[in-house]
GROMACS .gro file of C-alpha atoms in nm:
model
  354
    1TYR     CA    1  -4.965  -7.905 -10.856
    2PHE     CA    2  -4.964  -7.541 -10.961
    3VAL     CA    3  -4.634  -7.355 -10.938
    4ARG     CA    4  -4.659  -7.057 -10.708
    5GLY     CA    5  -4.639  -6.709 -10.856
    6ALA     CA    6  -4.555  -6.368 -10.722
    7SER     CA    7  -4.755  -6.175 -10.462
    8LEU     CA    8  -4.829  -5.822 -10.580
    9GLN     CA    9  -4.915  -5.497 -10.409
   10LYS     CA   10  -5.282  -5.405 -10.392
   11MET     CA   11  -5.322  -5.047 -10.279
   12GLN     CA   12  -5.098  -4.882 -10.540
   13ALA     CA   13  -5.291  -5.032 -10.832
   14ASP     CA   14  -5.649  -5.032 -10.694
   15THR     CA   15  -5.905  -4.752 -10.712
   16GLU     CA   16  -6.222  -4.795 -10.507
   17LEU     CA   17  -6.536  -4.680 -10.687
   18ALA     CA   18  -6.729  -4.406 -10.510
   19GLN     CA   19  -7.099  -4.447 -10.427
   20ALA     CA   20  -7.090  -4.826 -10.407
   21PRO     CA   21  -7.414  -5.024 -10.357
   22ALA     CA   22  -7.538  -5.032  -9.999
   23ASP     CA   23  -7.588  -5.409  -9.976
   24GLY     CA   24  -7.443  -5.729 -10.122
   25ILE     CA   25  -7.303  -5.676 -10.474
   26THR     CA   26  -7.397  -5.962 -10.705
   27ALA     CA   27  -7.235  -5.852 -11.033
   28ALA     CA   28  -7.000  -5.582 -11.165
   29VAL     CA   29  -6.956  -5.629 -11.537
   30PHE     CA   30  -6.764  -5.421 -11.790
   31ALA     CA   31  -6.905  -5.296 -12.121
   32ASN     CA   32  -6.797  -5.456 -12.448
   33THR     CA   33  -6.614  -5.157 -12.599
   34ASN     CA   34  -6.534  -4.910 -12.320
   35ASN     CA   35  -6.472  -4.882 -11.947
   36THR     CA   36  -6.832  -4.840 -11.837
   37LEU     CA   37  -6.923  -5.076 -11.552
   38LEU     CA   38  -7.268  -5.208 -11.460
   39ALA     CA   39  -7.322  -5.319 -11.098
   40ALA     CA   40  -7.618  -5.517 -10.963
   41SER     CA   41  -7.695  -5.542 -10.593
   42TRP     CA   42  -7.922  -5.669 -10.319
   43ASP     CA   43  -7.996  -5.303 -10.235
   44GLY     CA   44  -8.245  -5.296 -10.524
   45THR     CA   45  -8.038  -5.078 -10.755
   46LEU     CA   46  -7.853  -5.111 -11.085
   47ARG     CA   47  -7.561  -4.867 -11.108
   48LEU     CA   48  -7.373  -4.751 -11.417
   49TYR     CA   49  -7.019  -4.621 -11.358
   50ASP     CA   50  -6.740  -4.471 -11.561
   51ALA     CA   51  -6.469  -4.689 -11.411
   52GLU     CA   52  -6.183  -4.478 -11.546
   53LYS     CA   53  -6.316  -4.147 -11.411
   54ASN     CA   54  -6.465  -4.304 -11.097
   55GLU     CA   55  -6.804  -4.148 -11.162
   56LEU     CA   56  -7.156  -4.279 -11.109
   57HIS     CA   57  -7.353  -4.197 -11.425
   58HIS     CA   58  -7.690  -4.358 -11.355
   59MET     CA   59  -7.864  -4.533 -11.068
   60PHE     CA   60  -8.174  -4.724 -11.169
   61GLN     CA   61  -8.408  -4.837 -10.891
   62PRO     CA   62  -8.619  -5.141 -10.980
   63ASN     CA   63  -8.669  -5.175 -10.602
   64SER     CA   64  -8.596  -5.546 -10.602
   65ALA     CA   65  -8.264  -5.717 -10.540
   66GLN     CA   66  -8.078  -5.756 -10.871
   67LEU     CA   67  -7.875  -6.076 -10.910
   68ASP     CA   68  -7.707  -6.031 -11.249
   69ALA     CA   69  -7.664  -5.783 -11.535
   70SER     CA   70  -7.532  -5.763 -11.890
   71PHE     CA   71  -7.470  -5.501 -12.162
   72SER     CA   72  -7.617  -5.494 -12.511
   73VAL     CA   73  -7.363  -5.536 -12.793
   74ASP     CA   74  -7.342  -5.158 -12.850
   75ASP     CA   75  -7.330  -5.086 -12.474
   76GLY     CA   76  -7.625  -4.848 -12.503
   77LYS     CA   77  -7.858  -5.067 -12.299
   78GLY     CA   78  -7.835  -5.298 -12.001
   79PHE     CA   79  -8.036  -5.602 -11.895
   80ALA     CA   80  -8.084  -5.723 -11.539
   81GLY     CA   81  -8.287  -5.974 -11.341
   82GLY     CA   82  -8.338  -6.051 -10.976
   83VAL     CA   83  -8.554  -6.184 -10.698
   84ASP     CA   84  -8.880  -6.037 -10.832
   85SER     CA   85  -8.838  -6.277 -11.130
   86LYS     CA   86  -8.856  -5.994 -11.388
   87LEU     CA   87  -8.613  -5.928 -11.674
   88ARG     CA   88  -8.569  -5.555 -11.729
   89MET     CA   89  -8.407  -5.357 -12.008
   90PHE     CA   90  -8.246  -5.024 -11.916
   91ASP     CA   91  -8.182  -4.750 -12.173
   92PHE     CA   92  -7.874  -4.554 -12.060
   93LYS     CA   93  -7.942  -4.258 -12.290
   94SER     CA   94  -8.305  -4.195 -12.193
   95GLY     CA   95  -8.284  -4.334 -11.839
   96SER     CA   96  -8.595  -4.545 -11.898
   97SER     CA   97  -8.656  -4.910 -11.811
   98THR     CA   98  -8.885  -5.175 -11.959
   99VAL     CA   99  -8.995  -5.514 -11.826
  100LEU     CA  100  -8.937  -5.770 -12.105
  101GLY     CA  101  -9.083  -6.070 -11.920
  102GLU     CA  102  -9.047  -6.291 -11.617
  103HIS     CA  103  -8.977  -6.633 -11.474
  104SER     CA  104  -9.178  -6.800 -11.196
  105LYS     CA  105  -8.887  -6.763 -10.951
  106ALA     CA  106  -8.581  -6.540 -10.915
  107ILE     CA  107  -8.362  -6.476 -11.220
  108LYS     CA  108  -8.007  -6.574 -11.121
  109CYS     CA  109  -7.821  -6.519 -11.452
  110VAL     CA  110  -7.853  -6.273 -11.741
  111GLU     CA  111  -7.637  -6.287 -12.056
  112TYR     CA  112  -7.665  -6.089 -12.380
  113CYS     CA  113  -7.576  -6.289 -12.691
  114GLY     CA  114  -7.403  -6.056 -12.937
  115ALA     CA  115  -7.419  -6.317 -13.214
  116THR     CA  116  -7.800  -6.318 -13.217
  117GLY     CA  117  -7.904  -5.997 -13.040
  118LEU     CA  118  -8.100  -6.204 -12.787
  119VAL     CA  119  -8.092  -6.214 -12.406
  120LEU     CA  120  -8.060  -6.544 -12.220
  121THR     CA  121  -8.183  -6.578 -11.863
  122GLY     CA  122  -8.142  -6.861 -11.614
  123SER     CA  123  -8.361  -6.897 -11.309
  124TRP     CA  124  -8.409  -7.078 -10.980
  125ASP     CA  125  -8.735  -7.204 -11.138
  126ARG     CA  126  -8.517  -7.457 -11.326
  127SER     CA  127  -8.554  -7.302 -11.668
  128LEU     CA  128  -8.372  -7.101 -11.935
  129LYS     CA  129  -8.553  -6.839 -12.140
  130LEU     CA  130  -8.446  -6.655 -12.453
  131TRP     CA  131  -8.571  -6.300 -12.516
  132ASP     CA  132  -8.570  -6.070 -12.819
  133PRO     CA  133  -8.573  -5.712 -12.683
  134ARG     CA  134  -8.666  -5.580 -13.030
  135ALA     CA  135  -8.988  -5.781 -13.057
  136HIS     CA  136  -9.340  -5.691 -12.946
  137ASP     CA  137  -9.358  -6.032 -12.775
  138PRO     CA  138  -8.998  -6.071 -12.648
  139LEU     CA  139  -9.006  -6.439 -12.538
  140SER     CA  140  -8.855  -6.642 -12.823
  141GLY     CA  141  -8.759  -6.972 -12.662
  142SER     CA  142  -8.727  -7.170 -12.340
  143CYS     CA  143  -8.595  -7.493 -12.194
  144GLU     CA  144  -8.691  -7.675 -11.876
  145LEU     CA  145  -8.392  -7.798 -11.672
  146LYS     CA  146  -8.338  -8.061 -11.402
  147GLY     CA  147  -8.181  -7.816 -11.159
  148LYS     CA  148  -8.168  -7.452 -11.051
  149VAL     CA  149  -7.939  -7.224 -11.250
  150PHE     CA  150  -7.641  -7.106 -11.042
  151SER     CA  151  -7.409  -6.959 -11.307
  152MET     CA  152  -7.397  -6.906 -11.682
  153SER     CA  153  -7.147  -6.798 -11.947
  154LEU     CA  154  -7.165  -6.733 -12.323
  155SER     CA  155  -6.905  -6.753 -12.596
  156GLY     CA  156  -7.036  -6.698 -12.948
  157ASN     CA  157  -7.340  -6.922 -12.981
  158LYS     CA  158  -7.225  -7.150 -12.698
  159ALA     CA  159  -7.396  -7.118 -12.361
  160VAL     CA  160  -7.262  -7.305 -12.058
  161VAL     CA  161  -7.496  -7.338 -11.759
  162ALA     CA  162  -7.394  -7.461 -11.414
  163THR     CA  163  -7.688  -7.598 -11.217
  164SER     CA  164  -7.770  -7.763 -10.888
  165GLU     CA  165  -7.683  -8.131 -10.852
  166ARG     CA  166  -7.341  -8.045 -11.008
  167HIS     CA  167  -7.461  -8.059 -11.368
  168VAL     CA  168  -7.303  -7.849 -11.646
  169LEU     CA  169  -7.521  -7.804 -11.955
  170ILE     CA  170  -7.384  -7.691 -12.292
  171PHE     CA  171  -7.631  -7.527 -12.532
  172ASP     CA  172  -7.633  -7.383 -12.880
  173THR     CA  173  -7.834  -7.063 -12.825
  174ARG     CA  174  -7.991  -7.109 -13.171
  175LYS     CA  175  -8.141  -7.441 -13.053
  176LEU     CA  176  -8.243  -7.384 -12.695
  177SER     CA  177  -8.499  -7.665 -12.674
  178ALA     CA  178  -8.239  -7.913 -12.536
  179PRO     CA  179  -7.871  -7.908 -12.438
  180GLU     CA  180  -7.607  -8.044 -12.675
  181GLN     CA  181  -7.426  -8.193 -12.376
  182ASP     CA  182  -7.528  -8.266 -12.016
  183ARG     CA  183  -7.222  -8.331 -11.800
  184LEU     CA  184  -7.188  -8.425 -11.436
  185SER     CA  185  -6.902  -8.212 -11.306
  186SER     CA  186  -6.588  -8.380 -11.179
  187LEU     CA  187  -6.606  -8.142 -10.881
  188GLN     CA  188  -6.769  -8.312 -10.585
  189HIS     CA  189  -6.947  -8.015 -10.429
  190GLN     CA  190  -7.191  -7.740 -10.529
  191LEU     CA  191  -7.090  -7.539 -10.836
  192ARG     CA  192  -7.064  -7.162 -10.786
  193VAL     CA  193  -6.933  -7.012 -11.110
  194VAL     CA  194  -6.863  -7.103 -11.473
  195ARG     CA  195  -6.681  -6.900 -11.739
  196CYS     CA  196  -6.602  -6.982 -12.104
  197PHE     CA  197  -6.251  -6.966 -12.250
  198PRO     CA  198  -6.204  -6.659 -12.475
  199ASN     CA  199  -6.126  -6.895 -12.767
  200ALA     CA  200  -6.458  -7.080 -12.715
  201THR     CA  201  -6.294  -7.425 -12.682
  202GLY     CA  202  -6.396  -7.491 -12.322
  203TYR     CA  203  -6.473  -7.348 -11.980
  204ALA     CA  204  -6.361  -7.323 -11.619
  205VAL     CA  205  -6.593  -7.401 -11.329
  206GLY     CA  206  -6.544  -7.329 -10.958
  207SER     CA  207  -6.707  -7.493 -10.657
  208THR     CA  208  -6.765  -7.452 -10.284
  209GLU     CA  209  -6.480  -7.692 -10.202
  210GLY     CA  210  -6.202  -7.452 -10.308
  211ARG     CA  211  -6.140  -7.617 -10.642
  212VAL     CA  212  -6.149  -7.522 -11.012
  213ALA     CA  213  -6.195  -7.759 -11.307
  214ILE     CA  214  -6.078  -7.693 -11.663
  215GLU     CA  215  -6.303  -7.861 -11.923
  216TYR     CA  216  -6.324  -7.876 -12.302
  217PHE     CA  217  -6.630  -7.877 -12.530
  218ASP     CA  218  -6.499  -8.126 -12.786
  219PRO     CA  219  -6.604  -8.480 -12.675
  220ASN     CA  220  -6.311  -8.634 -12.866
  221PRO     CA  221  -6.129  -8.862 -12.615
  222GLU     CA  222  -5.791  -8.710 -12.707
  223ILE     CA  223  -5.920  -8.361 -12.624
  224GLN     CA  224  -6.088  -8.483 -12.304
  225LYS     CA  225  -5.751  -8.609 -12.179
  226LYS     CA  226  -5.649  -8.244 -12.132
  227LYS     CA  227  -5.914  -8.167 -11.871
  228TYR     CA  228  -5.813  -8.145 -11.505
  229ALA     CA  229  -5.900  -7.987 -11.170
  230PHE     CA  230  -5.686  -7.814 -10.909
  231LYS     CA  231  -5.712  -7.694 -10.550
  232CYS     CA  232  -5.717  -7.323 -10.464
  233HIS     CA  233  -5.853  -7.077 -10.207
  234ARG     CA  234  -5.750  -7.290  -9.911
  235LYS     CA  235  -5.537  -7.231  -9.604
  236ASN     CA  236  -5.412  -7.426  -9.306
  237VAL     CA  237  -5.521  -7.310  -8.960
  238ASP     CA  238  -5.404  -7.495  -8.648
  239GLY     CA  239  -5.331  -7.807  -8.846
  240GLN     CA  240  -5.664  -7.807  -9.029
  241GLN     CA  241  -5.721  -7.711  -9.390
  242LEU     CA  242  -6.001  -7.459  -9.445
  243LEU     CA  243  -6.173  -7.475  -9.784
  244TYR     CA  244  -6.324  -7.154  -9.924
  245PRO     CA  245  -6.586  -7.138 -10.201
  246VAL     CA  246  -6.469  -7.009 -10.540
  247ASN     CA  247  -6.722  -6.734 -10.620
  248ALA     CA  248  -6.568  -6.566 -10.921
  249LEU     CA  249  -6.372  -6.643 -11.238
  250ALA     CA  250  -6.269  -6.406 -11.518
  251PHE     CA  251  -6.064  -6.476 -11.831
  252HIS     CA  252  -5.821  -6.219 -11.968
  253PRO     CA  253  -5.947  -6.130 -12.319
  254LYS     CA  254  -5.598  -6.107 -12.471
  255TYR     CA  255  -5.386  -6.372 -12.297
  256GLY     CA  256  -5.645  -6.636 -12.203
  257THR     CA  257  -5.518  -6.657 -11.846
  258PHE     CA  258  -5.779  -6.625 -11.571
  259ALA     CA  259  -5.838  -6.477 -11.229
  260SER     CA  260  -6.021  -6.655 -10.947
  261GLY     CA  261  -6.173  -6.504 -10.634
  262GLY     CA  262  -6.301  -6.677 -10.322
  263CYS     CA  263  -6.454  -6.641  -9.979
  264ASP     CA  264  -6.100  -6.614  -9.840
  265GLY     CA  265  -6.084  -6.261  -9.985
  266VAL     CA  266  -5.801  -6.362 -10.219
  267VAL     CA  267  -5.765  -6.304 -10.594
  268SER     CA  268  -5.518  -6.527 -10.781
  269VAL     CA  269  -5.428  -6.523 -11.151
  270TRP     CA  270  -5.360  -6.854 -11.325
  271ASP     CA  271  -5.214  -6.982 -11.646
  272GLY     CA  272  -5.455  -7.271 -11.693
  273PHE     CA  273  -5.278  -7.417 -11.992
  274ALA     CA  274  -4.931  -7.420 -11.834
  275LYS     CA  275  -5.079  -7.515 -11.494
  276LYS     CA  276  -4.905  -7.232 -11.312
  277ARG     CA  277  -5.017  -6.955 -11.080
  278ILE     CA  278  -4.892  -6.626 -11.221
  279CYS     CA  279  -4.957  -6.406 -10.918
  280GLN     CA  280  -5.172  -6.348 -10.611
  281TYR     CA  281  -5.299  -6.015 -10.483
  282PRO     CA  282  -5.292  -5.921 -10.114
  283LYS     CA  283  -5.602  -6.032  -9.926
  284TYR     CA  284  -5.913  -5.814  -9.949
  285GLU     CA  285  -6.135  -5.732  -9.653
  286THR     CA  286  -6.407  -5.989  -9.717
  287SER     CA  287  -6.525  -6.238  -9.981
  288ILE     CA  288  -6.458  -6.179 -10.349
  289ALA     CA  289  -6.804  -6.192 -10.505
  290TYR     CA  290  -6.733  -6.106 -10.871
  291LEU     CA  291  -6.445  -6.048 -11.113
  292ASP     CA  292  -6.443  -5.904 -11.464
  293TYR     CA  293  -6.175  -5.778 -11.704
  294ASN     CA  294  -6.251  -5.484 -11.932
  295PHE     CA  295  -6.256  -5.515 -12.312
  296ASP     CA  296  -5.879  -5.494 -12.362
  297GLY     CA  297  -5.765  -5.655 -12.038
  298SER     CA  298  -5.605  -5.340 -11.897
  299LEU     CA  299  -5.846  -5.320 -11.600
  300LEU     CA  300  -5.986  -5.577 -11.359
  301ALA     CA  301  -6.301  -5.503 -11.157
  302ILE     CA  302  -6.272  -5.676 -10.819
  303THR     CA  303  -6.592  -5.690 -10.614
  304GLN     CA  304  -6.563  -5.758 -10.242
  305SER     CA  305  -6.893  -5.839 -10.077
  306TYR     CA  306  -6.993  -6.081  -9.805
  307THR     CA  307  -7.156  -6.384  -9.974
  308PHE     CA  308  -7.319  -6.535  -9.664
  309GLU     CA  309  -7.081  -6.829  -9.647
  310GLU     CA  310  -7.115  -6.806  -9.267
  311ASN     CA  311  -7.493  -6.750  -9.284
  312GLU     CA  312  -7.669  -6.430  -9.180
  313ARG     CA  313  -7.447  -6.178  -9.000
  314ASP     CA  314  -7.475  -5.812  -8.907
  315HIS     CA  315  -7.419  -5.589  -9.208
  316PRO     CA  316  -7.222  -5.270  -9.133
  317ARG     CA  317  -7.449  -5.037  -9.329
  318GLN     CA  318  -7.750  -5.155  -9.127
  319ASN     CA  319  -7.583  -5.194  -8.789
  320THR     CA  320  -7.734  -4.998  -8.500
  321ASN     CA  321  -7.451  -5.054  -8.251
  322THR     CA  322  -7.363  -4.722  -8.088
  323ASN     CA  323  -7.014  -4.840  -8.007
  324ILE     CA  324  -6.813  -4.657  -8.275
  325ALA     CA  325  -6.511  -4.884  -8.247
  326SER     CA  326  -6.725  -5.195  -8.300
  327PHE     CA  327  -6.905  -5.031  -8.589
  328VAL     CA  328  -6.579  -4.936  -8.763
  329ALA     CA  329  -6.442  -5.287  -8.710
  330LEU     CA  330  -6.750  -5.435  -8.874
  331ILE     CA  331  -6.714  -5.202  -9.172
  332VAL     CA  332  -6.353  -5.308  -9.222
  333VAL     CA  333  -6.455  -5.672  -9.231
  334PHE     CA  334  -6.784  -5.664  -9.420
  335ARG     CA  335  -6.822  -5.350  -9.631
  336ASP     CA  336  -6.923  -5.385  -9.995
  337ALA     CA  337  -6.686  -5.229 -10.248
  338ILE     CA  338  -6.577  -5.244 -10.612
  339PHE     CA  339  -6.207  -5.194 -10.683
  340ILE     CA  340  -6.070  -5.114 -11.028
  341ARG     CA  341  -5.719  -5.252 -11.070
  342LYS     CA  342  -5.484  -5.141 -11.347
  343VAL     CA  343  -5.343  -5.467 -11.479
  344THR     CA  344  -4.986  -5.513 -11.600
  345ASP     CA  345  -4.850  -5.788 -11.823
  346GLN     CA  346  -4.657  -5.917 -11.521
  347GLU     CA  347  -4.992  -6.002 -11.358
  348CYS     CA  348  -5.166  -6.179 -11.643
  349LYS     CA  349  -4.931  -6.287 -11.924
  350SER     CA  350  -4.810  -6.645 -11.941
  351ARG     CA  351  -4.442  -6.684 -11.864
  352VAL     CA  352  -4.419  -7.011 -12.053
  353VAL     CA  353  -4.258  -6.988 -12.397
  354GLN     CA  354  -4.499  -7.137 -12.650
   0.00000   0.00000   0.00000
């Protein structure tokens, strides 16, 4: 029941970052106070860009696929984890890296908590761990979970964790021993992404069925009446409706509206409170894997990268086909790229008079 918004031009507003990762991009997150961008990838690198100047400043090589990354509060350091189960800290000034600790299986999510100066990690080993990068023994807390961690988001001291079996767990990071709330999502299929509202009153969660749910922290029944879910990232083909996973969500830091990206290669911007779609960008070449607004909402990093929704397929950067036309066609469909879009108020500001 969302009202349709405008379709906007892509190429005029998008700048593609040079020297993109050579394999699936798992995260591309902006710094807290400037337009530095940190990108994690299956190619075993962590890349630090100046998104405004389109320059690659550092390329760290932990030599293991990196699944998520986050900046420290002063943006001088980065934290990343991946399939080798290790949490690493990267110092951007010295170019050095340090292993802070590890899980027993891959680290799927990494978030830095500015309120406490601690790093929170979520893993496929069904646990959360809290780390103090300043301490000699960094591990400062942990919690065993019922499911694998698929996505995580922080707002102040609130941590929201989306896990397997469609559970959403809400933690106070100062009391990590058990969740404050354990909710079964209203979405009926696997959860892909969760992001907190900028005002810390709730969160949005997206699933593989092409649907997003808007939820609120306050258990008060009157507040819970405001929650809802809506369909998105779907299209009709030959009389059948195709449902695309929602891989990415990002809230605008100033207006509280949010962007969603899916395996259909589409990015839409929504006014979740007015239940309206503000705009939709022209289709990208392959799946949208990650979205993030910069600190003031003037830029949106849009990551296109095949997310294996159709299982293993030939990757263009590894293809050995000598047929140039076929090779070029594969690149057009599957290449990994990060686009930086200059955002206007028309694209992200609510049009509903408050």
